[in-house]
Short mmCIF file of C-alpha atoms and ligand atoms in Angstrom, two decimals:
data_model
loop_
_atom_site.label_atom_id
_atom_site.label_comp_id
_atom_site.label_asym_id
_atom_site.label_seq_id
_atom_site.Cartn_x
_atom_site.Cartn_y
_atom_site.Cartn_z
CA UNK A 1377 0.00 0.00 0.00
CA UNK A 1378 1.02 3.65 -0.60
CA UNK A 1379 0.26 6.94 0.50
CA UNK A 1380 -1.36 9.90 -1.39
CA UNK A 1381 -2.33 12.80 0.64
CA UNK A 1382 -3.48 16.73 -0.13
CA UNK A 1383 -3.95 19.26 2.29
CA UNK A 1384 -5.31 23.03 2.25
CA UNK A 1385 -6.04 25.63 4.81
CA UNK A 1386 -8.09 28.93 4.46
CA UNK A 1387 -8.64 31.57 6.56
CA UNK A 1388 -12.10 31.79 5.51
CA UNK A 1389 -13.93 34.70 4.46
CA UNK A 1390 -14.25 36.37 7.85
CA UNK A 1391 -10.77 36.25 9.69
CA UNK A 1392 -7.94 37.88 8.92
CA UNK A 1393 -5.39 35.55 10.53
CA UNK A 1394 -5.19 31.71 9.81
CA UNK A 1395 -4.51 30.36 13.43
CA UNK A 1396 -5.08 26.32 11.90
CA UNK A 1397 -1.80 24.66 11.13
CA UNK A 1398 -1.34 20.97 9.83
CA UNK A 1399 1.54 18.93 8.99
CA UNK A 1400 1.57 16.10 5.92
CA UNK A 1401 4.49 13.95 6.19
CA UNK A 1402 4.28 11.22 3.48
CA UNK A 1403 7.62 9.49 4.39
CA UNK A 1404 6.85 8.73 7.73
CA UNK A 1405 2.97 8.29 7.35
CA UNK A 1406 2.66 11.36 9.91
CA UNK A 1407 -0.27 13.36 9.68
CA UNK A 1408 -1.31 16.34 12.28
CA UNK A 1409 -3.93 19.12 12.56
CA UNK A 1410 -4.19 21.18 15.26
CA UNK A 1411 -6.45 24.80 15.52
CA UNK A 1412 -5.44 27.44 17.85
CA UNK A 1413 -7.28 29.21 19.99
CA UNK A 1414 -6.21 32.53 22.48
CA UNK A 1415 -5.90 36.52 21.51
CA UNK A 1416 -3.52 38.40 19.77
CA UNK A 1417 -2.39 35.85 17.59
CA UNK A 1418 -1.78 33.23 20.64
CA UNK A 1419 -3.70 30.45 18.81
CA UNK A 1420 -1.05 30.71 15.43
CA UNK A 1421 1.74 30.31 18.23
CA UNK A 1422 -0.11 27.54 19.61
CA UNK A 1423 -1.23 25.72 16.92
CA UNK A 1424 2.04 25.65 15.34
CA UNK A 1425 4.14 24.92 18.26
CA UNK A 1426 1.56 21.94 18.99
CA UNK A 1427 2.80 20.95 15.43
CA UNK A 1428 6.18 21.20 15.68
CA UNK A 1429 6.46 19.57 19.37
CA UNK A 1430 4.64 16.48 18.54
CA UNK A 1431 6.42 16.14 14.74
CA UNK A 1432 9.83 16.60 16.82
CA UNK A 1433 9.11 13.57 19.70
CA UNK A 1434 7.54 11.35 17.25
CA UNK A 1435 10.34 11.50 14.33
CA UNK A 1436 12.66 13.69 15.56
CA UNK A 1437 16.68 13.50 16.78
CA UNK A 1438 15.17 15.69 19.83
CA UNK A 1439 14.38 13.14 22.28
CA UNK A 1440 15.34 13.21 25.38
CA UNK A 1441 12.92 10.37 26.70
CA UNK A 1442 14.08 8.00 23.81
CA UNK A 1443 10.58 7.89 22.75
CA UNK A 1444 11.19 8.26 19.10
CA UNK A 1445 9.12 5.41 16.82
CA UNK A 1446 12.00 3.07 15.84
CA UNK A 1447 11.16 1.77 12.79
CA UNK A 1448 13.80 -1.03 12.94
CA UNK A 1449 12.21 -3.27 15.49
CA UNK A 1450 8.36 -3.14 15.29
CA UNK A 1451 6.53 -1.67 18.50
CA UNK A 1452 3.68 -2.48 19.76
CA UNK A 1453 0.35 -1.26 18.83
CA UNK A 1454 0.47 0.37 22.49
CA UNK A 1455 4.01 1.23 22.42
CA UNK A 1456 2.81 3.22 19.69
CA UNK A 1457 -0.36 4.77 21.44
CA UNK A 1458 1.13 5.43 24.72
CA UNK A 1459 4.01 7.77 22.17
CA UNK A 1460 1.14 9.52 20.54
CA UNK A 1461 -0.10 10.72 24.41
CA UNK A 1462 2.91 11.39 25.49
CA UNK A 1463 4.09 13.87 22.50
CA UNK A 1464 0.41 15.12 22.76
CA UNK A 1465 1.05 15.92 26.63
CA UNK A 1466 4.68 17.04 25.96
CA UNK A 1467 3.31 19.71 23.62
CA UNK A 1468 0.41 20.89 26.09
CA UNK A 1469 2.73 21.46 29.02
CA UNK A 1470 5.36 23.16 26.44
CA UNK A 1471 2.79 25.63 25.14
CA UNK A 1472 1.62 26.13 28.84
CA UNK A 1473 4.94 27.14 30.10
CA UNK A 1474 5.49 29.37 26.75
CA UNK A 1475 1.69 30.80 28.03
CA UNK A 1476 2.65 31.49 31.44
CA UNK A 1477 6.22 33.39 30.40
CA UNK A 1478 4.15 35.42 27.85
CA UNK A 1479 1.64 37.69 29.08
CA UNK A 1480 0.43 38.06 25.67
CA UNK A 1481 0.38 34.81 25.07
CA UNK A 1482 -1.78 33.94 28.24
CA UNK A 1483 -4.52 31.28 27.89
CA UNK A 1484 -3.19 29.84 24.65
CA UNK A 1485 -4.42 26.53 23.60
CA UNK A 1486 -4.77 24.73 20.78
CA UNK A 1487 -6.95 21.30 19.53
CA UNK A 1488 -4.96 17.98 18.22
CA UNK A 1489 -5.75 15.56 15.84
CA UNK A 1490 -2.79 12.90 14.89
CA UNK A 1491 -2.93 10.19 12.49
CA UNK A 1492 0.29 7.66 11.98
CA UNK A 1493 -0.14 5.28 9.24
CA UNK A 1494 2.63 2.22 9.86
CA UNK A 1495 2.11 -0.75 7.64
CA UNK A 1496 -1.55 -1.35 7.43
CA UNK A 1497 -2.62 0.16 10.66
CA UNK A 1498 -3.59 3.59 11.45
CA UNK A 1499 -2.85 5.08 15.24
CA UNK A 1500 -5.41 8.09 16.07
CA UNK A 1501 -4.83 10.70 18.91
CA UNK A 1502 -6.68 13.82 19.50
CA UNK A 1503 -7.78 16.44 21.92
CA UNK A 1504 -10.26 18.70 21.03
CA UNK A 1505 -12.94 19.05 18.76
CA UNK A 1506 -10.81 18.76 15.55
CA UNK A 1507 -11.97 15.39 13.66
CA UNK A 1508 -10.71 12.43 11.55
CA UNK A 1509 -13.12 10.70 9.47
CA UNK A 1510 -12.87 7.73 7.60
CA UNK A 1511 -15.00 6.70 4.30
CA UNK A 1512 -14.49 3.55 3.19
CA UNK A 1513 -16.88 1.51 0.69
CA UNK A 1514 -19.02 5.24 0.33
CA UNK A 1515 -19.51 5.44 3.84
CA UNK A 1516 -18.59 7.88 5.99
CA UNK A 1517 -17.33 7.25 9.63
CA UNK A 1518 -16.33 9.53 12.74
CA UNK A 1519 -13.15 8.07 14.45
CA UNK A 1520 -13.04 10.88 17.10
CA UNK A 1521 -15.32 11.96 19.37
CA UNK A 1522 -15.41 15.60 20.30
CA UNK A 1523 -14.16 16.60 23.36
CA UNK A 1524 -16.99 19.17 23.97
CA UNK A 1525 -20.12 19.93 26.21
CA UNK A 1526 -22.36 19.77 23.68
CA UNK A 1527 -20.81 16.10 23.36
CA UNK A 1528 -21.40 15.54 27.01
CA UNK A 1529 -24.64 16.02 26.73
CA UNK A 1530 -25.46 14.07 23.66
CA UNK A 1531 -24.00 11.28 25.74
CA UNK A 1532 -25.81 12.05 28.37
CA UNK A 1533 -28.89 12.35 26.12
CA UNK A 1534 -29.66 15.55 26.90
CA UNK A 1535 -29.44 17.13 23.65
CA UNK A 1536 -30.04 15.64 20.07
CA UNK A 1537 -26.97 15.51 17.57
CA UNK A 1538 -29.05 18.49 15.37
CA UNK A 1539 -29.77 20.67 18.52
CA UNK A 1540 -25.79 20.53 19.45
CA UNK A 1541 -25.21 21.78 15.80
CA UNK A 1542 -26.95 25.51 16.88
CA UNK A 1543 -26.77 25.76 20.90
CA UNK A 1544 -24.42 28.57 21.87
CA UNK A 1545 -21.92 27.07 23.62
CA UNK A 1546 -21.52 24.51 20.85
CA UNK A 1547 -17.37 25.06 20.83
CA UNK A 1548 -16.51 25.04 24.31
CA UNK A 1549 -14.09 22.52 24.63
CA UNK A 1550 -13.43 20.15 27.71
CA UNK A 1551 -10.06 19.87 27.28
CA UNK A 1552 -7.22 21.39 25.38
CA UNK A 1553 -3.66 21.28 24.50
CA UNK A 1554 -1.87 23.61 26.20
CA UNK A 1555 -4.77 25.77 28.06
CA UNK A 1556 -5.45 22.83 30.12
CA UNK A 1557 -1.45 21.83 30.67
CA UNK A 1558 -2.00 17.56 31.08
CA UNK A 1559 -4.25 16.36 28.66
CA UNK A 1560 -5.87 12.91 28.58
CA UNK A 1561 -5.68 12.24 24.75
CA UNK A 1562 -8.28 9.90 23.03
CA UNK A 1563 -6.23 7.11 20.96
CA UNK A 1564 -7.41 4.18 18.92
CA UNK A 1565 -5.69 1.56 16.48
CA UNK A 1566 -7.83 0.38 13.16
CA UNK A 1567 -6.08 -1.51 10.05
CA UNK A 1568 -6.75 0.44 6.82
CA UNK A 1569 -6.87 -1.19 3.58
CA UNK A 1570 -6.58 0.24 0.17
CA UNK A 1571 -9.27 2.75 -1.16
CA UNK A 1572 -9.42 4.02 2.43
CA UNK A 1573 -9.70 7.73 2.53
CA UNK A 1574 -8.81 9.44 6.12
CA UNK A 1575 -9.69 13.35 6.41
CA UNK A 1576 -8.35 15.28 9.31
CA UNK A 1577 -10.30 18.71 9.68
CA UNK A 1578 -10.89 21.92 12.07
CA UNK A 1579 -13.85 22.89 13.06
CA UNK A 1580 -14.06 25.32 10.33
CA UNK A 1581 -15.12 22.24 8.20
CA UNK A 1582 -17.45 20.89 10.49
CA UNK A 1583 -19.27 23.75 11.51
CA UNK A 1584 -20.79 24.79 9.01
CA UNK A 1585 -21.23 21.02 7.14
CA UNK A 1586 -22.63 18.23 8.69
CA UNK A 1587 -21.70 14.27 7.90
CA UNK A 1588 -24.08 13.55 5.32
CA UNK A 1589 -22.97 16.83 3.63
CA UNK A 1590 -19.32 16.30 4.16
CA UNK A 1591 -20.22 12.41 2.97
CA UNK A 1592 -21.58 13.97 -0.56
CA UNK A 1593 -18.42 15.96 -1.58
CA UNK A 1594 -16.44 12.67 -0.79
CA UNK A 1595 -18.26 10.54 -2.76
CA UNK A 1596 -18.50 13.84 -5.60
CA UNK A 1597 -14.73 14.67 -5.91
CA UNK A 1598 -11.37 13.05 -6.65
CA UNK A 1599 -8.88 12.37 -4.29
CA UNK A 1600 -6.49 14.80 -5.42
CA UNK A 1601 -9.05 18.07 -5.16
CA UNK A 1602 -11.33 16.56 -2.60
CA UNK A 1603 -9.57 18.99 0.44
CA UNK A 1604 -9.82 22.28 -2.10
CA UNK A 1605 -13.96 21.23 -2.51
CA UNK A 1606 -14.78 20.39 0.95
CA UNK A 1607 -12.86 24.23 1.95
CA UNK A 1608 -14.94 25.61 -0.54
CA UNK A 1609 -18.03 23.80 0.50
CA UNK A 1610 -17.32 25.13 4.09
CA UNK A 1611 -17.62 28.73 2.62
CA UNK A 1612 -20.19 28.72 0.64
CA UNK A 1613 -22.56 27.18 3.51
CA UNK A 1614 -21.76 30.38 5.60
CA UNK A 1615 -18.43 29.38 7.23
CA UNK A 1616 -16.81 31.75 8.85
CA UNK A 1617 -13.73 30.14 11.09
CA UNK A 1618 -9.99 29.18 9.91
CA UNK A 1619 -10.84 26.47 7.89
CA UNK A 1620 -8.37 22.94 7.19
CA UNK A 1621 -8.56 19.64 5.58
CA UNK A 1622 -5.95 17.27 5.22
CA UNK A 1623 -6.82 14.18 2.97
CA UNK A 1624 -4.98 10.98 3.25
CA UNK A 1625 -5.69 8.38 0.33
CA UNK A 1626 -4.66 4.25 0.63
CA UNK A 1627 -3.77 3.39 -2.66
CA UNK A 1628 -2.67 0.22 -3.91
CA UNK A 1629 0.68 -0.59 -5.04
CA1 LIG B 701 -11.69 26.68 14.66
#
């Protein structure tokens, strides 16, 4: 199996500053989104450092802990996991500390979604309410589950899926890289197979689209202009946040 991936961010048509960042790293199988959050331009810092901390422990020379992913001897599905938390955490309590010796950088935080593709299994992580779907054989499946309110109460089954989509307080977020210094990161193993398509997105995608929307572009556009068409979808439903989608295809050989 190989890798094909495409990625694009917007501002959108409201913000002036772009404080998403992703990373696409085909060699490795690394993928990463992350959307800031905090004033004068403390999300960009956060988002990007969030980036560049987890890239760093998971491939990196930078490692103190010796936790980098040695691909010589194969690790453990957990091995693997328990990485993905820790560079997650590492990059929470680094943007903290940057927060706390940078006034204007106070209450920075920033949301995390990491996929690792290894072989034929993909290893999830995220805080936040960024997402990675998955559509395989035209469907379209949610491998993260927000870490919001509103999400604590669909759980809790006081509000409906549809209602969570318009309540106010739809993006407060129960925990975050960085704001909230340790972070308890969600992570999951699944084996992919070819045709598999992974998207990583902000919230600026999922706002203003819902699944079965998001599920009709998919199924509408190729791989390679699929993330351009699902930004431009975003906008022209009313959109108006910082706006990313990474695409990650599973071709065959
Ligand atoms: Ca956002």
């Amino acid at each position: 199996m190989r890798l094909e991936a495409h990625a694009r961010t917007d501002p959108g048509p409201v913000r002036e500053k772009n404080e998403d960042a992703f990373l696409v790293d085909l060699d490795t199988g690394l993928f990463i989104v992350a959307d800031g959050m905090g004033g004068h331009a403390a999300g960009e810092v956060a988002s990007a450092m969030a980036v560049e901390v987890i890239k760093d422990i998971l491939l990196g020379d930078q490692d103190p802990d010796e936790t980098r992913l040695d691909r010589a001897t194969p690790d453990s599905e957990e091995t693997i996991r328990e990485r993905l938390r820790y560079a997650m955490n590492q990059a929470s309590q680094r943007i903290r500390r940057a927060a706390i010796e940078t006034p204007a950088q106070a209450g920075m935080g920033t949301t995390v979604c990491v996929l690792l593709i290894d072989d034929d299994l993909a290893h999830l992580g995220h805080v936040g309410d960024s997402r990675i779907y998955l559509l395989r054989s035209g469907r379209l499946q949610r491998l993260t589950r927000d870490h919001t309110v509103v999400q604590q109460e669909i759980d809790a089954g006081r509000l409906t899926p549809k209602l969570a989509r318009i309540v106010p307080h739809k993006n407060i977020l129960t925990q975050s890289v960085g704001y909230h210094g340790p972070v308890e990161p969600d992570t999951s193993t699944r084996p992919v197979r070819p045709g598999d398509i992974f998207i990583i997105c902000s919230d600026g995608l999922t706002d203003p689209l819902d699944d079965d929307q998001i599920t009709r572009i998919c199924l509408g556009a190729p791989l390679d202009q699929l993330a351009e068409e699902l930004i431009q979808e975003a906008i022209d439903a009313g959109g108006d946040d910082n706006i990313t989608a990474v695409v990650v295809g599973i071709l065959d050989d």
